Short mmCIF file of C-alpha atoms and ligand atoms in Angstrom, two decimals:
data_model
loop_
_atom_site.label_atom_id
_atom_site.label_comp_id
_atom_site.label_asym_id
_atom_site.label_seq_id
_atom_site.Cartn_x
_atom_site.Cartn_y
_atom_site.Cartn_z
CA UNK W 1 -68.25 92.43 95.09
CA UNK W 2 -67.67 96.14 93.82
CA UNK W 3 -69.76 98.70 95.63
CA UNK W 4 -71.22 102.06 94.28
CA UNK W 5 -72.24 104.44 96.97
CA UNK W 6 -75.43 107.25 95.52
CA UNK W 7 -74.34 110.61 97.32
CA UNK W 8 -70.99 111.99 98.22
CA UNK W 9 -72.18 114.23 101.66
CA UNK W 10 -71.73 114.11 105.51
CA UNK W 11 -72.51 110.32 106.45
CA UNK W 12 -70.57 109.24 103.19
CA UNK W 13 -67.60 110.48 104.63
CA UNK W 14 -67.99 110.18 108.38
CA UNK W 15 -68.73 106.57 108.49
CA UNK W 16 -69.51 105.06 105.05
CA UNK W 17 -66.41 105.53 102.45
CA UNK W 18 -64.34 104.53 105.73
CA UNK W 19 -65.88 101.43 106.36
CA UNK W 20 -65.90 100.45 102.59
CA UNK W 21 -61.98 100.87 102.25
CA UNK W 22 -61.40 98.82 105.70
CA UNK W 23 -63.67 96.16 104.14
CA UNK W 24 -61.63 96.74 100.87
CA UNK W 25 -58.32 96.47 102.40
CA UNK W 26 -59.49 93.09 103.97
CA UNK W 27 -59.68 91.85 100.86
CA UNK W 28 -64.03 91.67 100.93
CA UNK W 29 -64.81 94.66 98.73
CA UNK W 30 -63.24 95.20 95.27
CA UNK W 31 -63.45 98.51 93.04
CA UNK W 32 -65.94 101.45 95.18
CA UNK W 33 -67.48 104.07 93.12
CA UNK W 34 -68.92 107.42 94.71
CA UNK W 35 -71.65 108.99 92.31
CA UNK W 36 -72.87 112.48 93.93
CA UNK W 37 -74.87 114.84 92.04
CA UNK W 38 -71.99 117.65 91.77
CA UNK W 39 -68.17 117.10 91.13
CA UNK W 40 -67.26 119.67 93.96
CA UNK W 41 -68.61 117.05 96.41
CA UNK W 42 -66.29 114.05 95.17
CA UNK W 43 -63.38 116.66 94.84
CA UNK W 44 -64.01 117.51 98.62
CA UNK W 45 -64.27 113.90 99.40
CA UNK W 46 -61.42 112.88 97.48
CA UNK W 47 -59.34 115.63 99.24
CA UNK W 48 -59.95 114.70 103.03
CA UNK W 49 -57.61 114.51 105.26
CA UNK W 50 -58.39 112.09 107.96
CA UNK W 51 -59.94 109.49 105.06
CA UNK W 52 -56.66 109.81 102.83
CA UNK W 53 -54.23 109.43 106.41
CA UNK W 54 -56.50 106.28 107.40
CA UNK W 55 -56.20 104.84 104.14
CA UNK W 56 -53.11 106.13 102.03
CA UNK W 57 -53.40 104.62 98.58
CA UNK W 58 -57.04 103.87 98.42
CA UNK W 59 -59.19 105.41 95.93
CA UNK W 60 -62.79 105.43 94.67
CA UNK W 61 -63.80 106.25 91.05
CA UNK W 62 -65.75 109.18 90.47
CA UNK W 63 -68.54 110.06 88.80
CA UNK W 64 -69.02 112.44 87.88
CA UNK W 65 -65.38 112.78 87.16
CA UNK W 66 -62.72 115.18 87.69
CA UNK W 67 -63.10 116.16 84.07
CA UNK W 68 -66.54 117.72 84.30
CA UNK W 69 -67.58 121.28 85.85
CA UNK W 70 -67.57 120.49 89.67
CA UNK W 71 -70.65 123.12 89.84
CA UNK W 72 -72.43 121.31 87.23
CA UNK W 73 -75.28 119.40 88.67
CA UNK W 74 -75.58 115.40 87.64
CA UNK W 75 -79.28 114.29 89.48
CA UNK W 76 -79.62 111.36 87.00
CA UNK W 77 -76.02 110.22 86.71
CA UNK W 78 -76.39 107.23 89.46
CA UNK W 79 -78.88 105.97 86.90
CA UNK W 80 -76.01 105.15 84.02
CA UNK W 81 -73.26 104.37 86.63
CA UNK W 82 -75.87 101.90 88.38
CA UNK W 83 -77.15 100.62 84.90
CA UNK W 84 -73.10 100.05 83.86
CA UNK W 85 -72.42 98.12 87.09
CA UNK W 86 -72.37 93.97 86.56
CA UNK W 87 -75.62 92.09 87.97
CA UNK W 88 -75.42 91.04 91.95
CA UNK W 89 -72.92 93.90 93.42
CA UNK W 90 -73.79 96.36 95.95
CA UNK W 91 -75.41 99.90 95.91
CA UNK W 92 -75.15 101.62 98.71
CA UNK W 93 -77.92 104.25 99.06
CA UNK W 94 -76.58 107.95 100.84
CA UNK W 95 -78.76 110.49 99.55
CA UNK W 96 -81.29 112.69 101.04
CA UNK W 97 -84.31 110.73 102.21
CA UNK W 98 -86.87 111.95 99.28
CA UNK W 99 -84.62 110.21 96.96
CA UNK W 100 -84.23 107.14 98.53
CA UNK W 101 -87.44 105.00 96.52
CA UNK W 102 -86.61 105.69 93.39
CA UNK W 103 -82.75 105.13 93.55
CA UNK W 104 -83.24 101.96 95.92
CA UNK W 105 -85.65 100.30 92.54
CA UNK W 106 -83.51 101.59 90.16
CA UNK W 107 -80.69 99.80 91.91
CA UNK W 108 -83.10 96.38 92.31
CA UNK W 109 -84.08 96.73 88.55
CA UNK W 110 -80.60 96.64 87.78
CA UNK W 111 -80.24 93.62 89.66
CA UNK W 112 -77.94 94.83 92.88
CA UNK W 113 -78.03 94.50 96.36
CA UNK W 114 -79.28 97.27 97.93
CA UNK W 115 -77.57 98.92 101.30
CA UNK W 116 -79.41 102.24 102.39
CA UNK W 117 -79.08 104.36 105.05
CA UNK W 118 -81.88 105.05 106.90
CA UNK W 119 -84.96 105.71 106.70
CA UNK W 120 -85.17 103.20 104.32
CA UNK W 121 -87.85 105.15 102.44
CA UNK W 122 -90.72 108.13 103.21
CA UNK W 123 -93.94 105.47 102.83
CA UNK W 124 -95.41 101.99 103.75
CA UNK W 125 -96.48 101.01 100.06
CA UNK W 126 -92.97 101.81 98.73
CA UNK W 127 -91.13 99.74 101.67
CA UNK W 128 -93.70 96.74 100.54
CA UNK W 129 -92.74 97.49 96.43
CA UNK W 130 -89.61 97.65 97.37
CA UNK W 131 -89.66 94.48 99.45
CA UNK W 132 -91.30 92.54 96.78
CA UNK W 133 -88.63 93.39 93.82
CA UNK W 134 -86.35 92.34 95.72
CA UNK W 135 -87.55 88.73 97.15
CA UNK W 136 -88.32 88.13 93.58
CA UNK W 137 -85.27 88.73 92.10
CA UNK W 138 -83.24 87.10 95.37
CA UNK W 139 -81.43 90.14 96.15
CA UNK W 140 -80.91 91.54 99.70
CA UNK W 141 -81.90 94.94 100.50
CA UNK W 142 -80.83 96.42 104.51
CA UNK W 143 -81.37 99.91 106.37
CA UNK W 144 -78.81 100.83 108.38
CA UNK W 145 -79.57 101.80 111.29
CA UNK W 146 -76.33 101.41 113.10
CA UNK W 147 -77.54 102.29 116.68
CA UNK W 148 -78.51 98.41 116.05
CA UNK W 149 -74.84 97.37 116.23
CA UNK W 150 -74.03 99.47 119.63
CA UNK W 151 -73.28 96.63 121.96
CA UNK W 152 -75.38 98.29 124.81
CA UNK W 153 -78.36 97.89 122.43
CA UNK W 154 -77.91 94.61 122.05
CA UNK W 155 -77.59 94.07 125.62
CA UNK W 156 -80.50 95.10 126.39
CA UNK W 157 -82.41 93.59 123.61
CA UNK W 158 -81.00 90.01 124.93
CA UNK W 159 -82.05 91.17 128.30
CA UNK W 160 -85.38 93.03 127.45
CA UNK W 161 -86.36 89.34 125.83
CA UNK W 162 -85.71 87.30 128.85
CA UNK W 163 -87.37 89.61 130.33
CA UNK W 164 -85.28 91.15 132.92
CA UNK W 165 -86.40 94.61 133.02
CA UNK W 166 -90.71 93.52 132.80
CA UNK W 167 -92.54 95.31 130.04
CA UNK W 168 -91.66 98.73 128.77
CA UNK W 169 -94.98 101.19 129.76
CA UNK W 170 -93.23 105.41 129.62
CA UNK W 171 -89.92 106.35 127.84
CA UNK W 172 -87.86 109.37 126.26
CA UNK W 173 -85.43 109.47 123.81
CA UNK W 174 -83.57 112.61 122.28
CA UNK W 175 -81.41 113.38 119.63
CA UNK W 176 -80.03 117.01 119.14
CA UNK W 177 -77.76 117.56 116.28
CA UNK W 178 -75.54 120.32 116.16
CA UNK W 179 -76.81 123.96 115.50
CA UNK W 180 -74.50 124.41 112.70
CA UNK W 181 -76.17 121.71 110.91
CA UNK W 182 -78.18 124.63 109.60
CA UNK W 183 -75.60 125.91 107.80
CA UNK W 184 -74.62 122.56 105.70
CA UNK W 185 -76.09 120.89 102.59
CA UNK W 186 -79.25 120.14 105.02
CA UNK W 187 -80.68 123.52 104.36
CA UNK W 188 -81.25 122.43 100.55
CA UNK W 189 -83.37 119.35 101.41
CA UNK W 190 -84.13 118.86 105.26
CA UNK W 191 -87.37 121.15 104.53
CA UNK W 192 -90.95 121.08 105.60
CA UNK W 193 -92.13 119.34 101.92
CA UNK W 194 -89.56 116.75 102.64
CA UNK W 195 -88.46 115.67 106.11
CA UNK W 196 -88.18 116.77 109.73
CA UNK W 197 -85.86 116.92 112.36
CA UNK W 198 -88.17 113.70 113.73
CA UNK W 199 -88.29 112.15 110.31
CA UNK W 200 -84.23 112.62 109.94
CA UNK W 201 -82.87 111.24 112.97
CA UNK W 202 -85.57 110.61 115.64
CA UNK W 203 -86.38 107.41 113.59
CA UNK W 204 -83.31 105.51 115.46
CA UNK W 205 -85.02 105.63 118.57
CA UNK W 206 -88.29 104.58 117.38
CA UNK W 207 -86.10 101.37 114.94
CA UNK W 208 -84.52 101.07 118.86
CA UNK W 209 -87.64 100.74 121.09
CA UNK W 210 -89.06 98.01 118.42
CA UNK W 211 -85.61 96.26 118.05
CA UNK W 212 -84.80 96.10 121.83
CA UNK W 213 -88.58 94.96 123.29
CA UNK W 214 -90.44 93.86 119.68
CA UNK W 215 -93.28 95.79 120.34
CA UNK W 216 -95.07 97.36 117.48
CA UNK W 217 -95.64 100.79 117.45
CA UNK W 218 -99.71 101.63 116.80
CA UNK W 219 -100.35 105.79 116.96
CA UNK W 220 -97.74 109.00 115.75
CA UNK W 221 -98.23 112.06 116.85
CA UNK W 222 -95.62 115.30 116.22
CA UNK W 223 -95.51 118.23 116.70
CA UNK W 224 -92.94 120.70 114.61
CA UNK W 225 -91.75 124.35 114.98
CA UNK W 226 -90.83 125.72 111.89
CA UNK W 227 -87.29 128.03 111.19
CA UNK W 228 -85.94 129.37 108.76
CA UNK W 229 -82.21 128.01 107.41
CA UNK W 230 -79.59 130.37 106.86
CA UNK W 231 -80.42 130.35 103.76
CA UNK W 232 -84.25 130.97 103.99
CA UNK W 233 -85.68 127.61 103.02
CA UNK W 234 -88.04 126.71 105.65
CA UNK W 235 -87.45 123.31 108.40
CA UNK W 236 -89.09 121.71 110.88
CA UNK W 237 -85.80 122.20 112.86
CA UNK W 238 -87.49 121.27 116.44
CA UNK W 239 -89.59 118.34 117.13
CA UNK W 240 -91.41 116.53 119.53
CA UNK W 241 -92.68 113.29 119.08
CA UNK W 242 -95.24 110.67 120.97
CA UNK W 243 -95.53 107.05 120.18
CA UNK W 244 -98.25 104.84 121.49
CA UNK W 245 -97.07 100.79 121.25
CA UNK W 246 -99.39 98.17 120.90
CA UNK W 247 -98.73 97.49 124.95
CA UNK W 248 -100.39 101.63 125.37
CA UNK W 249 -96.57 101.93 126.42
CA UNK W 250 -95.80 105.43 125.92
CA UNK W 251 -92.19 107.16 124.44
CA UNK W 252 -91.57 110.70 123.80
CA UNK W 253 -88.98 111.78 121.52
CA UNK W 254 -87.34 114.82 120.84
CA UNK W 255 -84.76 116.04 117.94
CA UNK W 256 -83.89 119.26 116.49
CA UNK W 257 -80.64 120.96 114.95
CA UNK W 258 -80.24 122.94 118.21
CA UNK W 259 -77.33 121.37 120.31
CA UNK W 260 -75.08 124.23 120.62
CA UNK W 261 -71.83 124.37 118.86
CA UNK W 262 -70.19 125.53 121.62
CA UNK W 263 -71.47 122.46 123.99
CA UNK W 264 -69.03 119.14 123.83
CA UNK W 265 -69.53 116.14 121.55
CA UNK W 266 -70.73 116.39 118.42
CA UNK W 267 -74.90 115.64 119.61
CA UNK W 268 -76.28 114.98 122.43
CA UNK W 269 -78.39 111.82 122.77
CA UNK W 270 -79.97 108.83 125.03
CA UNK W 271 -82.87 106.75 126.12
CA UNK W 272 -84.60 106.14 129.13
CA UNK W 273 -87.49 103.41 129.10
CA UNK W 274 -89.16 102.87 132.79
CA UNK W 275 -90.91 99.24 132.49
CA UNK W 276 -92.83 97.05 134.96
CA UNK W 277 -92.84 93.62 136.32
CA UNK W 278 -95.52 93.03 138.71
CA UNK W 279 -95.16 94.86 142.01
CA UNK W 280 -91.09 96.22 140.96
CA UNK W 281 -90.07 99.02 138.33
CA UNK W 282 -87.33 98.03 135.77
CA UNK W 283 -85.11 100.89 134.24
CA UNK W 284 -83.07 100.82 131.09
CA UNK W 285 -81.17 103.88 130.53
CA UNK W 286 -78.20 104.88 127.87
CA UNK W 287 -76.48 108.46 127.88
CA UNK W 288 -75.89 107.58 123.69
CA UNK W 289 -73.89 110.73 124.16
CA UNK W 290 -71.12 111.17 127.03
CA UNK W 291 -69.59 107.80 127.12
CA UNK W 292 -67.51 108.51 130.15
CA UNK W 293 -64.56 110.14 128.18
CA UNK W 294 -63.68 114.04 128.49
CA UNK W 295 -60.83 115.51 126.82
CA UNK W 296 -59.29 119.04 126.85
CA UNK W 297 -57.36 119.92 123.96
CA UNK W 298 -54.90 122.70 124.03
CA UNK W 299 -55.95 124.88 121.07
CA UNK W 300 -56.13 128.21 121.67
CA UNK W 301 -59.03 128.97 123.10
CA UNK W 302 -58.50 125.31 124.59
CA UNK W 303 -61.32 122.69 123.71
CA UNK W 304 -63.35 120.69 126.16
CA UNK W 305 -64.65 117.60 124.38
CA UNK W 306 -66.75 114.05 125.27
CA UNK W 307 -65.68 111.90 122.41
CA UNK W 308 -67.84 109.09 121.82
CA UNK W 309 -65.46 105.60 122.00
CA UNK W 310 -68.57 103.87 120.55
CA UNK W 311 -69.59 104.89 116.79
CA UNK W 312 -66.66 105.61 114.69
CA UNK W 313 -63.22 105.96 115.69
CA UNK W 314 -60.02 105.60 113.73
CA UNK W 315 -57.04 103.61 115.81
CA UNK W 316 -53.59 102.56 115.14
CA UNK W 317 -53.31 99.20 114.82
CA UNK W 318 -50.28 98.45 113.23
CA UNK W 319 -49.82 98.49 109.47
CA UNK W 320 -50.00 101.35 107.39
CA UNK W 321 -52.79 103.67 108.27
CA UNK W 322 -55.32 103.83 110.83
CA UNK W 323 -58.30 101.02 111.44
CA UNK W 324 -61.63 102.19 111.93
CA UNK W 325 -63.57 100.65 115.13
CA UNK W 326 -66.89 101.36 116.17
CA UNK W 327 -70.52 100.36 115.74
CA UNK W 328 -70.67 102.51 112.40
CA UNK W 329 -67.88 100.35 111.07
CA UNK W 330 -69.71 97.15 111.95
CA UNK W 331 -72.95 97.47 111.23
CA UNK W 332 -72.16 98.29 107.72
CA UNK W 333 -69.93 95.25 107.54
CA UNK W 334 -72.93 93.14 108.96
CA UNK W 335 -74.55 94.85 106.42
CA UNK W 336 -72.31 93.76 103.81
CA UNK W 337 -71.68 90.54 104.64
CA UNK W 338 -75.32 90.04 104.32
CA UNK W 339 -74.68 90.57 100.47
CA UNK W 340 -72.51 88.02 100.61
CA UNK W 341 -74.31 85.08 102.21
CA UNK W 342 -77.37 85.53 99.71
CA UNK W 343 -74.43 85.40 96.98
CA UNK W 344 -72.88 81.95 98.55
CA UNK W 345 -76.87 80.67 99.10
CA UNK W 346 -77.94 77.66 97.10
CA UNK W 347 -81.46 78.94 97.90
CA UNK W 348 -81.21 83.02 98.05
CA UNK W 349 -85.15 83.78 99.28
CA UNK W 350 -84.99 81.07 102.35
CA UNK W 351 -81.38 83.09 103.16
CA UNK W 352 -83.42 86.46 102.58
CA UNK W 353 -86.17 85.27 105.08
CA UNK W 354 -83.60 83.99 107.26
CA UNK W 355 -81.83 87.24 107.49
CA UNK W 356 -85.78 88.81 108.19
CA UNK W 357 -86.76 86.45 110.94
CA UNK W 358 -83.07 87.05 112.45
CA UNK W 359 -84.04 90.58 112.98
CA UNK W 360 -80.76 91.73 113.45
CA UNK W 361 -80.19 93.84 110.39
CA UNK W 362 -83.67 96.05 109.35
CA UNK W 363 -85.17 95.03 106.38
CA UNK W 364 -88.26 96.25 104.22
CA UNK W 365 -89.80 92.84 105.50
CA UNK W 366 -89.33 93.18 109.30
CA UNK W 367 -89.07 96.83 109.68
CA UNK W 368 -92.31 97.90 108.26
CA UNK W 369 -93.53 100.11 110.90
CA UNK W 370 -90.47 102.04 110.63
CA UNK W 371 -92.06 103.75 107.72
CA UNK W 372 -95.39 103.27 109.08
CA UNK W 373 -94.13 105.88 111.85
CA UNK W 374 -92.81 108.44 109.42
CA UNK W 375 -95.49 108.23 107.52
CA UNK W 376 -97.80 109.10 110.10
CA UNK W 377 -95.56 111.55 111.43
CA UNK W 378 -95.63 113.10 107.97
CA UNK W 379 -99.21 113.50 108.27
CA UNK W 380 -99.31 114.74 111.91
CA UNK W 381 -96.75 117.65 111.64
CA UNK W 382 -98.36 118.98 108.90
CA UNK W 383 -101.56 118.86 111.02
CA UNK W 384 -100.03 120.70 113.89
CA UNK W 385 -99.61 117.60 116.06
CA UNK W 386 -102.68 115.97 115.30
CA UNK W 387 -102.60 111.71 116.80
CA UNK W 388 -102.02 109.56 113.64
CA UNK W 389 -102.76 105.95 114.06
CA UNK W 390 -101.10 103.00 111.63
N1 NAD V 401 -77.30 108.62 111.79
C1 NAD V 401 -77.60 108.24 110.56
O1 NAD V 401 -77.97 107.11 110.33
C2 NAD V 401 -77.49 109.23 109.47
C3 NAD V 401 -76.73 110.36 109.69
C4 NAD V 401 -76.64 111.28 108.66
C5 NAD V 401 -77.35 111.08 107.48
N2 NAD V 401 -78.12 109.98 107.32
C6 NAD V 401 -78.93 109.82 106.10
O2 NAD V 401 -78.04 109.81 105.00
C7 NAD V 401 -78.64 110.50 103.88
C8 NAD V 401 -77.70 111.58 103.41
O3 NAD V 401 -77.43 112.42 104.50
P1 NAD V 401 -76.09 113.29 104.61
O4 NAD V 401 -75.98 113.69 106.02
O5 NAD V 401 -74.94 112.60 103.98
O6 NAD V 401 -76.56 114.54 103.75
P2 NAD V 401 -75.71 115.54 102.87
O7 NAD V 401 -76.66 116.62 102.53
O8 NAD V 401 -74.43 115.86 103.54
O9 NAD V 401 -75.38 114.67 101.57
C9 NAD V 401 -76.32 114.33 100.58
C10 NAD V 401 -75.57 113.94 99.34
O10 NAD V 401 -76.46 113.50 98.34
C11 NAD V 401 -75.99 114.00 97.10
N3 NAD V 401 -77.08 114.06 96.14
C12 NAD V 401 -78.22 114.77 96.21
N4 NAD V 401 -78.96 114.53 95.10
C13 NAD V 401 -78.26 113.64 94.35
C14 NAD V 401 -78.48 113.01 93.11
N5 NAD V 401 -79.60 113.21 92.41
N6 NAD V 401 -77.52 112.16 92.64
C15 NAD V 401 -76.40 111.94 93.31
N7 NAD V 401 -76.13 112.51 94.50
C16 NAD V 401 -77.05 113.35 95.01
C17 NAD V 401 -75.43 115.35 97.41
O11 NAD V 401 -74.50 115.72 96.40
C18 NAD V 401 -74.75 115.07 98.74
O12 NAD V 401 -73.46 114.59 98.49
C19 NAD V 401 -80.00 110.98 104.37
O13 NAD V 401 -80.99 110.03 104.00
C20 NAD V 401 -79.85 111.00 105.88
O14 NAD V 401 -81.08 110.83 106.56
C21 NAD V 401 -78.17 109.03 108.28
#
């Protein structure tokens, strides 16, 4: 199938593009298109470095094209480039969050696949519309939420089910992205009217908690401070989160765009869920974020470093180029080759609802309270805090 990817920015590069070439130099993907809403973001795209050494002689098309003002803004271009695409490929959906709904059903309506990063969309009701066009149409549509595809997730999902560590009852989970996050494309629409440093990324952990014990989560509450971006739009750039599960369990979560740039790795991250079987204490707990590698590099100052193995790493394996390994790479090739088996179906919505009872990938069917959370979290930072129930 040929693949267009909406939006051209930081996860595009990092871990998208990359895994679309490997799955086009294994002969799965065909043509990739990148449609981003300025040419200056392709052109910087097109120009990196470590994407053009991993993959010499691969190329996307882009729209717009190199013929056009690079500082001219396109918003509605993905509309014609999706509408020009042949029925049953793949859209893969990178743009900021608020955009999400309406490019995921103009993608459906145009009869493609849907891939999207995550979170899938801002509300319940569109999740369900969204769901709905596509089971009717027999098209698959999956979130990626690649923390899914870390093998020490799905450890201790198989364990958490077979109950080796008893029932989950208090947890924490953080994810602190760098402080010069501030200073990238975030600060035009990370902003109070749109997301939050919860909303953004603290959303894995909650998709994590459900995906490793199934439990369902039943009250939001967040609290936000609000800072000003360098360039004085206003974010809710710290966060701190409680979710109530349908067991009372309890997990706290915390994210902001504080980690300093100075401090090694490029976020720091984990989980720790405390659970109970009768009269013993079970423990689960991942440091997401030093993976037991340290590096010093011998720049000048010389660079201390804990390089995550885990999400997205380019190797040498032979051939021309570099490979790229990591849970990044394979969830969106689960993700892909999802596409694929409702293609090769003889009956695409039993495949679709196989895929959904499978509950390996997230989907708008059995990830609902994924949105349920963020929209309740929504409501409660804009009310100071205030509990939120589903
Ligand atoms: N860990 C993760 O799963 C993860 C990490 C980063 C980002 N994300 C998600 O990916 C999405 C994008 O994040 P990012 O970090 O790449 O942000 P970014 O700001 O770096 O990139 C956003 C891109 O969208 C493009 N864009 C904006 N409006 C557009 C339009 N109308 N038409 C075409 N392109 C348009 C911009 O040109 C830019 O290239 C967000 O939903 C974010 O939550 C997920």
């Amino acid at each position: 199938m040929q693949v267009t990817i909406a939006g051209g920015g930081m996860i595009v590069h990092d871990q998208i593009l990359p895994s679309f070439y490997q799955l086009q130099r294994l002969g799965l993907v065909d043509q990739i298109a990148v449609c981003a809403q300025h040419g200056r973001t392709l052109a910087t795209l097109a120009g990196s470095q470590s994407i053009s050494h991993a993959f010499p002689g691969q190329k996307f098309r882009a729209y717009p094209d190199a013929t056009r003002d690079p500082n001219l803004p396109h918003p509605d271009l993905y509309r014609e480039v999706i509408a020009a695409m042949p029925p049953r490929n793949v859209v893969m959906i990178a743009l900021p969050d608020h955009l999400h709904f309406d490019a995921i059903l103009t993608a459906l309506r145009a009869d493609q696949h849907v891939l999207a990063v995550k979170p899938l969309v801002l509300k319940a009701a569109e999740a369900a519309a969204i769901e709905k066009e596509a089971l009717q149409r027999g098209l698959f549509v999956g979130i990626e939420y690649h923390k899914r595809f870390d093998d020490r997730s799905l450890m201790a999902r198989r364990k958490y089910r077979s109950g080796d560590f008893g029932e989950f009852r208090l947890g924490m989970a953080h994810l602190m992205e760098k402080w010069y996050y501030r200073h990238s494309n975030f600060q035009n629409w990370c902003t109070t009217e749109n997301s939050d440093a919860f909303t953004y990324i603290g959303c894995h952990y909650v998709d994590l908690v459900h995906f490793i014990t199934g439990l369902a989560p039943v009250s939001v509450s967040v609290y936000g401070i609000q800072e000003k971006y360098p360039n004085g739009n206003e974010g809710y750039l710290w966060t701190d989160a409680r979710i109530i599960w349908s067991n009372g369990a309890c997990l706290n979560v915390q994210n902001s765009l504080s980690f300093p740039d100075a401090a090694p790795g490029t976020n720091a991250q984990g989980l720790t869920l405390y659970c109970a079987s009768g009269d013993k204490g079970g423990l689960l707990r991942h440091s997401d974020q030093y993976r037991g590698v340290e590096h010093v590099y011998t720049n000048n100052p010389p660079i201390y470093a804990e390089p995550s193995p885990d999400y997205f790493q380019y190797v040498y394996l032979g051939g021309g180029g570099l490979t790229p390994v990591g849970y990044g790479y394979r969830s969106i090739e689960y993700l892909y080759r999802c596409c694929l088996r409702i293609e090769s179906a003889s009956d695409r919505q039993q495949a679709l609802r196989e895929i959904d009872s499978e509950a390996i990938v997230a989907t708008p069917a059995n990830s609902r309270y994924n949105e349920q959370v963020i929209e309740a979290a929504r409501k409660s930072i804009q009310s100071n805090g205030q509990q939120v129930s589903i």
